[in-house]
PDB file of C-alpha atoms in Angstrom:
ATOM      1  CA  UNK A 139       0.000   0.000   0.000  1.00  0.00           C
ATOM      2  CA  UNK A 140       1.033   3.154  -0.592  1.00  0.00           C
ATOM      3  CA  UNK A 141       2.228   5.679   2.297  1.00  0.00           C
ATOM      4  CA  UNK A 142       4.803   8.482   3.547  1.00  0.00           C
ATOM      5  CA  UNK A 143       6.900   8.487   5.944  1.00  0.00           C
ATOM      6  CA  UNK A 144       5.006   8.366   9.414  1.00  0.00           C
ATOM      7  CA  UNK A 145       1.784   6.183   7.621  1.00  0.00           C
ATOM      8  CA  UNK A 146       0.371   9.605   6.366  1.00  0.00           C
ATOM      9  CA  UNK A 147       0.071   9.582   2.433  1.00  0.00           C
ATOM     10  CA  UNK A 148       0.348  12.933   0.614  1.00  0.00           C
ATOM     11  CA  UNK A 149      -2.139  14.613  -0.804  1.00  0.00           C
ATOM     12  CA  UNK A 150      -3.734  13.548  -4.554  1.00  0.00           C
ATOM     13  CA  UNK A 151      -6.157  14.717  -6.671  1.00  0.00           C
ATOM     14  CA  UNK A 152      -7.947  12.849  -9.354  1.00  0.00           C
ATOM     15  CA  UNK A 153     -10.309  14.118 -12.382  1.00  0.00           C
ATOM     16  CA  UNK A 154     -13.909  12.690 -12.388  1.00  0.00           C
ATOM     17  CA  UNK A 155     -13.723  10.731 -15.118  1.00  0.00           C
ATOM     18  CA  UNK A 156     -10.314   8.812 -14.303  1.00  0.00           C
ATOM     19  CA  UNK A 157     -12.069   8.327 -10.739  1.00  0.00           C
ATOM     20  CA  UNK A 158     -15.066   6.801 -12.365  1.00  0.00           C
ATOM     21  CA  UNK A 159     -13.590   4.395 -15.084  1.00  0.00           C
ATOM     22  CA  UNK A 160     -10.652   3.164 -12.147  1.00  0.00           C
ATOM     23  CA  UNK A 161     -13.828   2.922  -9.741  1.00  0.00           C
ATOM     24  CA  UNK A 162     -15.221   0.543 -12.211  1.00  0.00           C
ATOM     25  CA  UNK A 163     -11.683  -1.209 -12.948  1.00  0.00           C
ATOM     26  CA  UNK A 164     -10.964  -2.088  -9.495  1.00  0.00           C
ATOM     27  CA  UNK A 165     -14.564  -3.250  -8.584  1.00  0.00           C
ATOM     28  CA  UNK A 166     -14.422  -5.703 -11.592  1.00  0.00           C
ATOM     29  CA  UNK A 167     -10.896  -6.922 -10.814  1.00  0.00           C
ATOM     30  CA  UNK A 168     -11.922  -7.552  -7.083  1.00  0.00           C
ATOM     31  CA  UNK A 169     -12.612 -11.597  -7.281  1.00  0.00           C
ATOM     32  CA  UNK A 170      -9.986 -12.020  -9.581  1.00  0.00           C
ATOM     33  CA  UNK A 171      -7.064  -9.853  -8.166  1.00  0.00           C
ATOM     34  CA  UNK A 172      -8.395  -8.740  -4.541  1.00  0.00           C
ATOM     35  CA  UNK A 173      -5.028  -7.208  -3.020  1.00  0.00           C
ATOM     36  CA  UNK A 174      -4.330  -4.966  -6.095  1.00  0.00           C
ATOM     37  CA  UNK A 175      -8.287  -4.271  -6.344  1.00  0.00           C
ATOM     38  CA  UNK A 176      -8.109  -2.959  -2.840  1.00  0.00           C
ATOM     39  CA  UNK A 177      -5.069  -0.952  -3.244  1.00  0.00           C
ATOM     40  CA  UNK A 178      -6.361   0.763  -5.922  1.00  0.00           C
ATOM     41  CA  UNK A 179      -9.611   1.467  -4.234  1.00  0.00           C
ATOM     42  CA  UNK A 180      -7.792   3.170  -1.123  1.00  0.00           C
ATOM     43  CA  UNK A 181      -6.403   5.356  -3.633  1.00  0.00           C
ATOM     44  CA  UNK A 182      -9.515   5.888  -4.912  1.00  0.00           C
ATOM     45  CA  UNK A 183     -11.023   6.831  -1.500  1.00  0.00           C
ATOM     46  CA  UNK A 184      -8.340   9.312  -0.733  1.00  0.00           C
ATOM     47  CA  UNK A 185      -8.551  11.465  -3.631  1.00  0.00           C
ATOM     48  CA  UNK A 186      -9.978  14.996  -3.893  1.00  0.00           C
ATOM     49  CA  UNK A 187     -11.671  14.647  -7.027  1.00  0.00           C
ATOM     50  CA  UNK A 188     -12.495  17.763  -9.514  1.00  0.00           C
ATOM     51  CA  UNK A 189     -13.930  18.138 -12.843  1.00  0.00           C
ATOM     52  CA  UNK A 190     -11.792  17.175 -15.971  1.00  0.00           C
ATOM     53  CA  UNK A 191     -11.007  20.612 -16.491  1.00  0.00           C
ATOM     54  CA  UNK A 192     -10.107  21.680 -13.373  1.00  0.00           C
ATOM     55  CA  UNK A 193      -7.059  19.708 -13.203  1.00  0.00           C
ATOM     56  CA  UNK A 194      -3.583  21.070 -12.781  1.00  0.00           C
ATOM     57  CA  UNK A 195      -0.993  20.344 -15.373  1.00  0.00           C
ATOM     58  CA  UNK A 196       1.508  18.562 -12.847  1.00  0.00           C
ATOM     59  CA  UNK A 197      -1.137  16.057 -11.590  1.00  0.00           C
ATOM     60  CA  UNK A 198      -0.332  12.117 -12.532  1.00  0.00           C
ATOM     61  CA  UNK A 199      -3.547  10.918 -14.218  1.00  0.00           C
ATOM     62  CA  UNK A 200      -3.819   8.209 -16.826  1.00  0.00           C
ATOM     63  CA  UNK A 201      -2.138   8.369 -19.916  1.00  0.00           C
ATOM     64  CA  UNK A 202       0.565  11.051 -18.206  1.00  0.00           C
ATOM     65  CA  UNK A 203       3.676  10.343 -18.948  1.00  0.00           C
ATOM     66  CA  UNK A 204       6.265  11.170 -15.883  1.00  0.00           C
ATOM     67  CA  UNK A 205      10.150  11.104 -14.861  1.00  0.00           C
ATOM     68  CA  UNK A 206      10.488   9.889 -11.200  1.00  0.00           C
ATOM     69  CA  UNK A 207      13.073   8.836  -9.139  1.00  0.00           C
ATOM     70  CA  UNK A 208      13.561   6.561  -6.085  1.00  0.00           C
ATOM     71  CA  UNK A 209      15.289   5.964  -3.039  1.00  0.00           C
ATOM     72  CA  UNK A 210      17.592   3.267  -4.608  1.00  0.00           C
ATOM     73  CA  UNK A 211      18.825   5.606  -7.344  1.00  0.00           C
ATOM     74  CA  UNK A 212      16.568   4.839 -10.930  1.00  0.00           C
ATOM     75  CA  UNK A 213      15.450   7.408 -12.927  1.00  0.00           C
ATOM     76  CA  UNK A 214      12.074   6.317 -14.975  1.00  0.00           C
ATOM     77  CA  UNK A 215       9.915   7.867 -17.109  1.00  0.00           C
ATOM     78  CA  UNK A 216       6.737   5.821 -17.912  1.00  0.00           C
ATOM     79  CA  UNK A 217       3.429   6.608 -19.057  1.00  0.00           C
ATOM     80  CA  UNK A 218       0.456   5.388 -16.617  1.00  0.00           C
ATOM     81  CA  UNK A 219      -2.039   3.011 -18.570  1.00  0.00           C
ATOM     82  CA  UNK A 220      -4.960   0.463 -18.421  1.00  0.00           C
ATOM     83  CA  UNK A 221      -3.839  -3.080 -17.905  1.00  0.00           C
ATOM     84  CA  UNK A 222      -4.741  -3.403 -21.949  1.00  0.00           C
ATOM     85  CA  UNK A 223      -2.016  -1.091 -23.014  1.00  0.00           C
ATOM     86  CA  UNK A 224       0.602  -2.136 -19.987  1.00  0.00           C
ATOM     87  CA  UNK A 225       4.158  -2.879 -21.969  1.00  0.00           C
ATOM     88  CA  UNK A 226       7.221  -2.466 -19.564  1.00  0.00           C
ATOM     89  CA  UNK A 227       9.696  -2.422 -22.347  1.00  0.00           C
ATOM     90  CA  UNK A 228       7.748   0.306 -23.611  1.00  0.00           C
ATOM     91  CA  UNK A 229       7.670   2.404 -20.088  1.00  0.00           C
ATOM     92  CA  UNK A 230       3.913   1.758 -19.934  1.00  0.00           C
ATOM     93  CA  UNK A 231       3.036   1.131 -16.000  1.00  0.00           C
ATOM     94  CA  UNK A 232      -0.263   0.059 -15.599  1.00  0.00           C
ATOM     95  CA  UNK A 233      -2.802   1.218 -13.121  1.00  0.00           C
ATOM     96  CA  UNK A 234      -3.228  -2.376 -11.246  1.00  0.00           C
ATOM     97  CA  UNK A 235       0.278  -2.521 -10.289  1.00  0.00           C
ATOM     98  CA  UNK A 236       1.572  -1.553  -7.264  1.00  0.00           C
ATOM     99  CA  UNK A 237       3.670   1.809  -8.399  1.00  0.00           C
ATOM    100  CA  UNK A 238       0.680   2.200 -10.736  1.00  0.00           C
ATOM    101  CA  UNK A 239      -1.552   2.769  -7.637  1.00  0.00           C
ATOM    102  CA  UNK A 240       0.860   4.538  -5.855  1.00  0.00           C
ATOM    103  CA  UNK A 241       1.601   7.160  -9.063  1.00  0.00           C
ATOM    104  CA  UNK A 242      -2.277   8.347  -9.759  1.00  0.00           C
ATOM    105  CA  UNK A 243      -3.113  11.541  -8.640  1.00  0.00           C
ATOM    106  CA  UNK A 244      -0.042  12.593  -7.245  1.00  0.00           C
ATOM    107  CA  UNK A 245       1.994  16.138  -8.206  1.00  0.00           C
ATOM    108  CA  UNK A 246       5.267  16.809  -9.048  1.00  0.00           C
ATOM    109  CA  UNK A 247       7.465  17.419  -6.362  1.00  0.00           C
ATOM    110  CA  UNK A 248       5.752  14.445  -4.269  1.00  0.00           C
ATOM    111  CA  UNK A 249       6.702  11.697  -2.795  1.00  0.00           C
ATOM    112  CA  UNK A 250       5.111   8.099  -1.914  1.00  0.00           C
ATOM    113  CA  UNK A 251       6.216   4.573  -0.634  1.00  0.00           C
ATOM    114  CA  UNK A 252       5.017   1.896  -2.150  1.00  0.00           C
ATOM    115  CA  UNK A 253       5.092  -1.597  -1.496  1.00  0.00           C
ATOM    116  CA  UNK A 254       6.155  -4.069  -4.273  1.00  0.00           C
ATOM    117  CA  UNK A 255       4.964  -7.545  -5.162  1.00  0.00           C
ATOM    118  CA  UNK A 256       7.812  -9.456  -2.877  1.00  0.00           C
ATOM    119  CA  UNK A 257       6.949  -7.177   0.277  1.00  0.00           C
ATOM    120  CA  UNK A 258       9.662  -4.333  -0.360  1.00  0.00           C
ATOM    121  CA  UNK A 259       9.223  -0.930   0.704  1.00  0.00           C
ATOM    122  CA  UNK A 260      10.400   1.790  -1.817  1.00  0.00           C
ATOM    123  CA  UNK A 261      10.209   5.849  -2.023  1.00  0.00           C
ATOM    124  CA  UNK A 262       9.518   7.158  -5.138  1.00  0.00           C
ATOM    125  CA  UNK A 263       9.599  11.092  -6.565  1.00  0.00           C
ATOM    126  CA  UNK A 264       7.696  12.641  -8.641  1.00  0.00           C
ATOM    127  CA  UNK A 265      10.249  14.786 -11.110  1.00  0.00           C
ATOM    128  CA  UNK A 266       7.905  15.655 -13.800  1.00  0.00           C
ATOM    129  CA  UNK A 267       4.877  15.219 -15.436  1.00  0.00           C
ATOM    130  CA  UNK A 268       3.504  15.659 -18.985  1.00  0.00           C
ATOM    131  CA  UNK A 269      -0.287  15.428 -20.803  1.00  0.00           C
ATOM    132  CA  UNK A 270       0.445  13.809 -23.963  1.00  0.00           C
ATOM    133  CA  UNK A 271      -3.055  12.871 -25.371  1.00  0.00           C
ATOM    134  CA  UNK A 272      -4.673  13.160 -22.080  1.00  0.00           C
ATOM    135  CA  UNK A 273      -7.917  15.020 -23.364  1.00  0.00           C
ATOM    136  CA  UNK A 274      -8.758  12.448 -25.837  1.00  0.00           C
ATOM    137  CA  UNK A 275      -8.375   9.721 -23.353  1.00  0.00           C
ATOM    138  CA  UNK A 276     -10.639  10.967 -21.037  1.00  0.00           C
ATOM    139  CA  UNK A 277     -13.636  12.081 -23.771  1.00  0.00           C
ATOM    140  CA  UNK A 278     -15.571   9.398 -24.700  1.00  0.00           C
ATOM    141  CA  UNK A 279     -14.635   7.755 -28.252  1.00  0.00           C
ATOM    142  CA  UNK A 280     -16.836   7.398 -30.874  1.00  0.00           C
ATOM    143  CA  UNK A 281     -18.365   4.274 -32.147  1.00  0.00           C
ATOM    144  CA  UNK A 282     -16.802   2.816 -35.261  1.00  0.00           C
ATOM    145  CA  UNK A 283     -19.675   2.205 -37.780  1.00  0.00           C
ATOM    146  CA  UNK A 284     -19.175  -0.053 -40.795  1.00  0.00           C
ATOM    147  CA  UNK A 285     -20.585   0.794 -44.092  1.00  0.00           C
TER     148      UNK A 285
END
């Protein structure tokens, strides 16, 4: 799960329509994956959520793409994804996974620890973050139609 130092966890904030579609994510992965379900979920909980809009610039959400660094030394930059898209070779982190969890709705400038798959605790920093294609994630795509 991911905390600060002390068991507090820093502030995030989340747009309403990443909130929504990772609300729906985690409650259908619950049976199959319960531990990363629930992690997700607390993150869920936590977050002061605003309109799409409203969003600042430096705030993780999915399909950001982000430089962070960690207490062991790596540099990364990876873009945050749905489990469909994950590709690690590729630097696309999905949701579901533990630093996935941990890297939603934080700012740059923040810090979390996370908890990896064998039990690890790490600290990870938020250097930068970037939109990409961000906006045409989050609107809704239009149906294909064939002819």
């Amino acid at each position: 799960m991911a905390t600060t130092t002390g068991g507090r966890k820093p502030a995030i904030t989340m747009t309403r329509s990443d909130h929504e579609r990772l609300s729906r994510l985690a409650d259908s992965r619950a049976v199959r994956d319960p531990d990363l379900s629930e992690n997700l979920l607390a993150e869920l909980d936590r977050a002061r959520v605003v309109e799409d809009r409203r969003i600042a610039s430096n705030v993780v959400r999915m399909g950001s793409t982000l430089r962070f660094t960690t207490d062991a030394g790596e540099d990364r930059t990876v873009t945050l994804v749905f489990p469909g898209e994950a590709d690690i070779a590729m630097g696309k982190v999905s949701v579901l996974t533990p630093i996935g969890a941990a890297l939603i709705g934080l700012s740059a400038s923040q810090s979390i620890d996370w908890t990896s798959r064998d039990g690890r605790v790490h600290r990870l920093t938020v250097e930068h973050v970037e939109q990409n294609d961000v906006e045409r994630l989050s609107r809704p795509q239009p149906e294909l139609r064939t002819a």
